[in-house]
Amino acid sequence: MQTYDTVAAYRAWRYSLPSTSTVGVVPTMGALHAGHISLARAAASENTHVVVTIFLNPAQFAPTEDLAAYPKTMEKDLAALEELNASLPPDAPGRVIAVFAPTVAEMYPLGIPLQRCEQVGTFVEVIPLSAKLEGGTRPHFFRGVATVCTKLFNITQPKRVYFGQKDVQQTVILRRLLGDLHFDIQLRVIGTEREKDGLAMSSRNVYLSGERRQVAVVLSKALKAAESLYNNGESDAGKLLDAARRIVEKCGEENGGMVKLDYVSLNEPELLEEVEKVERGRGVILSAAMWVNPTREGEGTVRLIDNLILE
């Protein structure tokens, strides 16, 4: 497994591959967990070569967000990928053969200040999908995602790219981006990996400990409660959303405001339009986001997202 930190070095390797090779790419911001490894494992089952990109993208962060504190675990990340390779069955089509881990200067030659009004260069936006759901609270976020993914797709030249369902809005946006910009790339969406208690795996979970970790699971519980109501025959979106909302709000009240719901929403899967009634068989997205607030000095606010698909 080789690590490349410049576009030129990576491309020299990429162009050396036989024309029959298929490259599967797993874009990450590092701090790899079991969810990332499941994406790489899926890529190894479908491609002759797997590339994992590790790049903490400043364009996804606002000045008030946790860029400086975001976990950076490159040595552990590389070890985890080597461990994955060792665990793959002998007949697996591929393995993680390369890691592309560029510097910020390599990806943004003109610099990338966190203040959007100061940014100079070429950026990509997917309108209006980027303004919905997560975009309501983080209007900068999907512009950063779309821009860096466009760069990474152009650099790595994959046949397939792999993303997790936990970031479901991201997958909807990237599917539209791939189509609108005529990329000859297949998007694979892999199911959300969860902790034993149901908490969706996220690199930001390392910020949670003690009481905060215990209450964080309420987000997945709220979604499961709405799903259970739906499975018992309820299709009214308002009632389903209220069921989820009440669980998070009650948890916040019982724990001194430790958790605060941002949104819970039901959306159709293509344009992310809100639905009033869930049509069975359409695969409507039930998604939510909440903040886990600090309980002591030195802790920061942690934002969690999660979703389920109501079939």
Tab-separated table of C-alpha atoms in Angstrom:
chain	number	residue	atom	x	y	z
A	1	MET	CA	0.000	0.000	0.000
A	2	GLN	CA	1.544	3.283	-1.141
A	3	THR	CA	0.737	6.776	0.120
A	4	TYR	CA	0.782	9.733	-2.267
A	5	ASP	CA	0.597	13.354	-1.169
A	6	THR	CA	0.795	15.138	-4.525
A	7	VAL	CA	-1.449	15.018	-7.555
A	8	ALA	CA	1.524	14.420	-9.845
A	9	ALA	CA	2.764	11.404	-7.878
A	10	TYR	CA	-0.681	9.871	-7.650
A	11	ARG	CA	-1.389	10.384	-11.346
A	12	ALA	CA	1.919	8.802	-12.335
A	13	TRP	CA	0.843	5.691	-10.444
A	14	ARG	CA	-2.731	5.828	-11.739
A	15	TYR	CA	-1.630	6.092	-15.366
A	16	SER	CA	0.683	3.089	-14.895
A	17	LEU	CA	-2.231	0.741	-14.219
A	18	PRO	CA	-3.363	-1.641	-16.956
A	19	SER	CA	-6.365	-0.453	-18.952
A	20	THR	CA	-8.330	-3.407	-17.615
A	21	SER	CA	-7.972	-2.170	-14.024
A	22	THR	CA	-10.961	-0.848	-12.126
A	23	VAL	CA	-10.374	1.673	-9.361
A	24	GLY	CA	-12.756	2.084	-6.449
A	25	VAL	CA	-12.297	5.218	-4.347
A	26	VAL	CA	-13.344	5.782	-0.746
A	27	PRO	CA	-13.164	9.518	0.080
A	28	THR	CA	-12.637	10.255	3.800
A	29	MET	CA	-11.488	13.040	6.104
A	30	GLY	CA	-9.447	10.576	8.144
A	31	ALA	CA	-10.077	9.410	11.721
A	32	LEU	CA	-11.181	6.132	10.192
A	33	HIS	CA	-13.706	3.945	11.996
A	34	ALA	CA	-15.555	0.721	11.199
A	35	GLY	CA	-17.899	2.572	8.861
A	36	HIS	CA	-15.021	3.701	6.662
A	37	ILE	CA	-13.533	0.210	6.729
A	38	SER	CA	-16.858	-1.247	5.551
A	39	LEU	CA	-16.733	1.105	2.552
A	40	ALA	CA	-13.196	0.000	1.709
A	41	ARG	CA	-14.201	-3.637	2.114
A	42	ALA	CA	-17.111	-3.132	-0.285
A	43	ALA	CA	-14.765	-1.437	-2.757
A	44	ALA	CA	-12.342	-4.373	-2.552
A	45	SER	CA	-15.165	-6.732	-3.491
A	46	GLU	CA	-15.884	-4.891	-6.741
A	47	ASN	CA	-12.590	-3.422	-8.001
A	48	THR	CA	-9.056	-4.524	-8.796
A	49	HIS	CA	-7.579	-1.506	-6.982
A	50	VAL	CA	-8.956	0.433	-4.013
A	51	VAL	CA	-7.851	3.985	-3.238
A	52	VAL	CA	-8.700	5.658	0.059
A	53	THR	CA	-8.381	9.425	0.118
A	54	ILE	CA	-7.632	11.118	3.440
A	55	PHE	CA	-8.107	14.856	3.329
A	56	LEU	CA	-9.493	17.097	6.050
A	57	ASN	CA	-11.301	19.571	3.821
A	58	PRO	CA	-11.325	23.146	5.207
A	59	ALA	CA	-14.017	24.223	2.742
A	60	GLN	CA	-16.573	22.132	4.680
A	61	PHE	CA	-16.035	24.109	7.886
A	62	ALA	CA	-17.249	27.502	9.030
A	63	PRO	CA	-14.996	29.677	11.223
A	64	THR	CA	-17.021	28.659	14.292
A	65	GLU	CA	-16.748	24.910	13.657
A	66	ASP	CA	-14.290	22.264	14.816
A	67	LEU	CA	-11.676	22.172	12.033
A	68	ALA	CA	-8.717	22.683	14.382
A	69	ALA	CA	-9.999	20.075	16.830
A	70	TYR	CA	-11.101	17.495	14.264
A	71	PRO	CA	-9.333	14.195	15.058
A	72	LYS	CA	-6.204	13.496	13.015
A	73	THR	CA	-5.020	9.889	13.252
A	74	MET	CA	-3.035	9.193	10.098
A	75	GLU	CA	-0.801	6.496	11.585
A	76	LYS	CA	-3.795	4.601	12.984
A	77	ASP	CA	-5.701	5.103	9.743
A	78	LEU	CA	-2.943	3.513	7.667
A	79	ALA	CA	-2.640	0.634	10.140
A	80	ALA	CA	-6.396	0.031	9.939
A	81	LEU	CA	-6.233	-0.162	6.145
A	82	GLU	CA	-3.299	-2.591	6.287
A	83	GLU	CA	-5.298	-4.682	8.753
A	84	LEU	CA	-8.240	-4.660	6.360
A	85	ASN	CA	-6.020	-5.873	3.531
A	86	ALA	CA	-4.762	-8.719	5.700
A	87	SER	CA	-8.342	-9.742	6.503
A	88	LEU	CA	-9.604	-9.850	2.919
A	89	PRO	CA	-10.271	-13.337	1.521
A	90	PRO	CA	-7.741	-14.647	-1.005
A	91	ASP	CA	-10.321	-14.458	-3.791
A	92	ALA	CA	-11.196	-10.807	-3.187
A	93	PRO	CA	-10.931	-8.941	-6.516
A	94	GLY	CA	-8.864	-6.125	-5.018
A	95	ARG	CA	-7.315	-4.539	-1.966
A	96	VAL	CA	-6.426	-1.075	-0.711
A	97	ILE	CA	-3.413	-0.402	-2.864
A	98	ALA	CA	-3.036	3.363	-2.503
A	99	VAL	CA	-3.831	6.204	-0.126
A	100	PHE	CA	-4.088	9.720	-1.497
A	101	ALA	CA	-3.417	12.157	1.349
A	102	PRO	CA	-2.724	15.594	-0.130
A	103	THR	CA	-1.901	18.805	1.701
A	104	VAL	CA	-4.314	21.719	1.794
A	105	ALA	CA	-1.977	23.662	-0.509
A	106	GLU	CA	-2.059	20.816	-3.028
A	107	MET	CA	-5.855	20.817	-3.150
A	108	TYR	CA	-6.358	24.588	-2.893
A	109	PRO	CA	-3.359	26.308	-4.517
A	110	LEU	CA	-4.927	29.745	-3.955
A	111	GLY	CA	-5.585	29.019	-0.284
A	112	ILE	CA	-8.885	28.343	1.436
A	113	PRO	CA	-9.763	30.775	4.246
A	114	LEU	CA	-12.728	29.677	6.326
A	115	GLN	CA	-14.562	32.934	5.663
A	116	ARG	CA	-16.464	32.176	2.480
A	117	CYS	CA	-16.377	35.814	1.316
A	118	GLU	CA	-12.548	35.637	1.287
A	119	GLN	CA	-12.296	32.447	-0.782
A	120	VAL	CA	-10.849	32.695	-4.291
A	121	GLY	CA	-10.934	30.032	-6.970
A	122	THR	CA	-13.335	27.542	-8.516
A	123	PHE	CA	-16.153	26.060	-6.446
A	124	VAL	CA	-19.029	23.692	-7.158
A	125	GLU	CA	-22.594	23.991	-5.854
A	126	VAL	CA	-25.571	21.712	-6.356
A	127	ILE	CA	-28.688	23.886	-6.236
A	128	PRO	CA	-31.117	23.719	-4.451
A	129	LEU	CA	-30.197	20.411	-2.784
A	130	SER	CA	-27.307	21.984	-0.887
A	131	ALA	CA	-29.631	24.402	0.917
A	132	LYS	CA	-31.938	21.747	2.353
A	133	LEU	CA	-31.701	19.856	5.669
A	134	GLU	CA	-28.053	20.173	6.780
A	135	GLY	CA	-27.703	23.150	4.467
A	136	GLY	CA	-30.171	25.101	6.581
A	137	THR	CA	-27.787	25.200	9.529
A	138	ARG	CA	-24.519	24.853	7.592
A	139	PRO	CA	-24.980	26.793	4.325
A	140	HIS	CA	-21.281	26.482	3.467
A	141	PHE	CA	-21.062	22.726	3.966
A	142	PHE	CA	-22.186	21.099	0.733
A	143	ARG	CA	-20.407	23.670	-1.402
A	144	GLY	CA	-17.247	22.409	0.263
A	145	VAL	CA	-18.251	18.773	-0.189
A	146	ALA	CA	-19.166	19.174	-3.856
A	147	THR	CA	-15.991	21.112	-4.607
A	148	VAL	CA	-13.571	18.723	-2.937
A	149	CYS	CA	-15.303	15.636	-4.336
A	150	THR	CA	-15.157	17.073	-7.847
A	151	LYS	CA	-11.417	17.619	-7.355
A	152	LEU	CA	-10.903	14.132	-5.903
A	153	PHE	CA	-12.907	12.444	-8.652
A	154	ASN	CA	-10.890	14.285	-11.288
A	155	ILE	CA	-7.596	13.370	-9.622
A	156	THR	CA	-8.238	9.743	-8.721
A	157	GLN	CA	-10.150	8.690	-11.866
A	158	PRO	CA	-12.327	6.004	-10.263
A	159	LYS	CA	-14.823	3.636	-11.809
A	160	ARG	CA	-16.795	3.574	-8.564
A	161	VAL	CA	-16.921	5.736	-5.440
A	162	TYR	CA	-18.159	4.625	-2.017
A	163	PHE	CA	-20.072	6.629	0.571
A	164	GLY	CA	-22.028	5.727	3.683
A	165	GLN	CA	-25.779	6.082	4.123
A	166	LYS	CA	-25.259	7.998	7.375
A	167	ASP	CA	-24.473	11.022	5.211
A	168	VAL	CA	-27.557	10.431	3.097
A	169	GLN	CA	-28.002	14.031	1.907
A	170	GLN	CA	-24.402	13.978	0.738
A	171	THR	CA	-25.099	10.884	-1.359
A	172	VAL	CA	-28.162	12.497	-2.953
A	173	ILE	CA	-26.143	15.617	-3.805
A	174	LEU	CA	-23.198	13.660	-5.191
A	175	ARG	CA	-25.464	11.492	-7.320
A	176	ARG	CA	-26.856	14.670	-8.876
A	177	LEU	CA	-23.335	16.101	-9.282
A	178	LEU	CA	-22.088	12.990	-11.069
A	179	GLY	CA	-25.027	13.119	-13.455
A	180	ASP	CA	-25.025	16.853	-14.100
A	181	LEU	CA	-21.256	17.012	-14.748
A	182	HIS	CA	-21.294	13.813	-16.837
A	183	PHE	CA	-18.807	11.885	-14.728
A	184	ASP	CA	-18.542	8.262	-15.845
A	185	ILE	CA	-18.494	7.113	-12.221
A	186	GLN	CA	-20.818	4.788	-10.324
A	187	LEU	CA	-21.903	5.854	-6.833
A	188	ARG	CA	-22.175	3.076	-4.255
A	189	VAL	CA	-24.029	3.790	-0.988
A	190	ILE	CA	-23.211	1.390	1.858
A	191	GLY	CA	-25.424	0.942	4.922
A	192	THR	CA	-24.690	2.804	8.149
A	193	GLU	CA	-22.399	1.063	10.636
A	194	ARG	CA	-23.614	1.433	14.219
A	195	GLU	CA	-22.327	0.970	17.735
A	196	LYS	CA	-23.933	-1.838	19.758
A	197	ASP	CA	-26.463	0.597	21.246
A	198	GLY	CA	-27.467	1.948	17.837
A	199	LEU	CA	-25.424	5.166	17.672
A	200	ALA	CA	-24.356	5.791	14.081
A	201	MET	CA	-20.570	5.610	13.745
A	202	SER	CA	-18.907	8.954	13.147
A	203	SER	CA	-15.413	10.359	13.539
A	204	ARG	CA	-16.919	12.969	15.848
A	205	ASN	CA	-18.046	10.298	18.308
A	206	VAL	CA	-14.577	10.490	19.872
A	207	TYR	CA	-15.667	13.824	21.353
A	208	LEU	CA	-18.346	12.039	23.385
A	209	SER	CA	-17.744	10.385	26.748
A	210	GLY	CA	-19.563	9.723	29.994
A	211	GLU	CA	-23.071	11.159	30.166
A	212	ARG	CA	-22.832	12.743	26.739
A	213	ARG	CA	-22.067	9.405	25.114
A	214	GLN	CA	-24.969	7.782	26.952
A	215	VAL	CA	-27.543	10.350	25.826
A	216	ALA	CA	-26.227	10.579	22.244
A	217	VAL	CA	-28.019	7.345	21.342
A	218	VAL	CA	-31.371	9.154	21.715
A	219	LEU	CA	-31.112	10.309	18.093
A	220	SER	CA	-31.196	6.781	16.696
A	221	LYS	CA	-33.885	5.834	19.220
A	222	ALA	CA	-36.052	8.706	18.016
A	223	LEU	CA	-35.742	7.606	14.399
A	224	LYS	CA	-36.472	3.998	15.315
A	225	ALA	CA	-39.611	5.105	17.187
A	226	ALA	CA	-40.904	6.861	14.081
A	227	GLU	CA	-39.986	3.853	11.953
A	228	SER	CA	-41.888	1.556	14.312
A	229	LEU	CA	-44.944	3.792	14.066
A	230	TYR	CA	-44.665	3.700	10.272
A	231	ASN	CA	-44.313	-0.096	10.257
A	232	ASN	CA	-47.530	-0.271	12.305
A	233	GLY	CA	-49.415	1.509	9.552
A	234	GLU	CA	-48.981	5.250	10.167
A	235	SER	CA	-48.170	7.233	7.011
A	236	ASP	CA	-48.907	10.809	8.103
A	237	ALA	CA	-45.578	12.656	8.099
A	238	GLY	CA	-46.586	15.021	10.869
A	239	LYS	CA	-47.357	12.200	13.285
A	240	LEU	CA	-44.171	10.331	12.426
A	241	LEU	CA	-42.038	13.431	12.903
A	242	ASP	CA	-43.760	14.307	16.167
A	243	ALA	CA	-43.001	10.836	17.513
A	244	ALA	CA	-39.290	11.308	16.862
A	245	ARG	CA	-39.249	14.938	18.013
A	246	ARG	CA	-40.857	14.176	21.367
A	247	ILE	CA	-38.219	11.587	22.264
A	248	VAL	CA	-35.288	13.948	21.717
A	249	GLU	CA	-37.032	16.860	23.416
A	250	LYS	CA	-37.907	14.725	26.440
A	251	CYS	CA	-34.302	13.568	26.708
A	252	GLY	CA	-33.144	17.192	26.615
A	253	GLU	CA	-35.577	18.146	29.365
A	254	GLU	CA	-34.520	15.225	31.551
A	255	ASN	CA	-30.810	15.911	31.100
A	256	GLY	CA	-30.589	19.651	31.616
A	257	GLY	CA	-30.564	20.572	27.949
A	258	MET	CA	-27.663	18.265	27.159
A	259	VAL	CA	-29.202	17.492	23.766
A	260	LYS	CA	-31.064	19.839	21.444
A	261	LEU	CA	-32.820	18.828	18.248
A	262	ASP	CA	-31.966	20.805	15.122
A	263	TYR	CA	-34.415	19.139	12.740
A	264	VAL	CA	-36.229	15.921	11.948
A	265	SER	CA	-37.558	15.604	8.418
A	266	LEU	CA	-39.175	13.276	5.896
A	267	ASN	CA	-38.027	13.790	2.312
A	268	GLU	CA	-38.379	12.066	-1.029
A	269	PRO	CA	-35.036	10.678	-2.264
A	270	GLU	CA	-34.336	12.661	-5.439
A	271	LEU	CA	-35.019	16.363	-4.844
A	272	LEU	CA	-35.297	16.079	-1.035
A	273	GLU	CA	-38.731	17.663	-1.123
A	274	GLU	CA	-40.588	17.330	2.164
A	275	VAL	CA	-43.484	14.903	2.105
A	276	GLU	CA	-46.793	15.147	3.931
A	277	LYS	CA	-47.648	11.484	3.510
A	278	VAL	CA	-45.230	8.584	3.188
A	279	GLU	CA	-45.858	6.498	0.081
A	280	ARG	CA	-44.883	2.905	0.692
A	281	GLY	CA	-42.329	1.495	-1.704
A	282	ARG	CA	-40.811	4.875	-2.514
A	283	GLY	CA	-37.929	4.812	-0.043
A	284	VAL	CA	-38.597	8.066	1.821
A	285	ILE	CA	-35.707	9.450	3.880
A	286	LEU	CA	-36.306	10.004	7.596
A	287	SER	CA	-33.403	12.122	8.828
A	288	ALA	CA	-32.505	14.149	11.888
A	289	ALA	CA	-29.738	16.204	13.427
A	290	MET	CA	-29.091	17.292	16.998
A	291	TRP	CA	-26.492	18.989	19.128
A	292	VAL	CA	-24.919	17.407	22.197
A	293	ASN	CA	-24.026	20.366	24.401
A	294	PRO	CA	-21.022	20.694	26.737
A	295	THR	CA	-21.415	19.591	30.341
A	296	ARG	CA	-18.028	20.730	31.625
A	297	GLU	CA	-15.180	23.076	30.783
A	298	GLY	CA	-13.089	21.976	27.832
A	299	GLU	CA	-15.890	20.203	25.990
A	300	GLY	CA	-17.287	21.467	22.718
A	301	THR	CA	-20.711	21.113	21.169
A	302	VAL	CA	-20.978	17.959	19.051
A	303	ARG	CA	-23.345	17.792	16.105
A	304	LEU	CA	-24.760	14.368	15.230
A	305	ILE	CA	-26.776	13.297	12.201
A	306	ASP	CA	-28.595	10.065	11.433
A	307	ASN	CA	-31.236	8.694	9.087
A	308	LEU	CA	-33.361	5.707	8.178
A	309	ILE	CA	-35.107	4.813	4.936
A	310	LEU	CA	-38.818	4.112	5.227
A	311	GLU	CA	-39.565	1.568	2.514
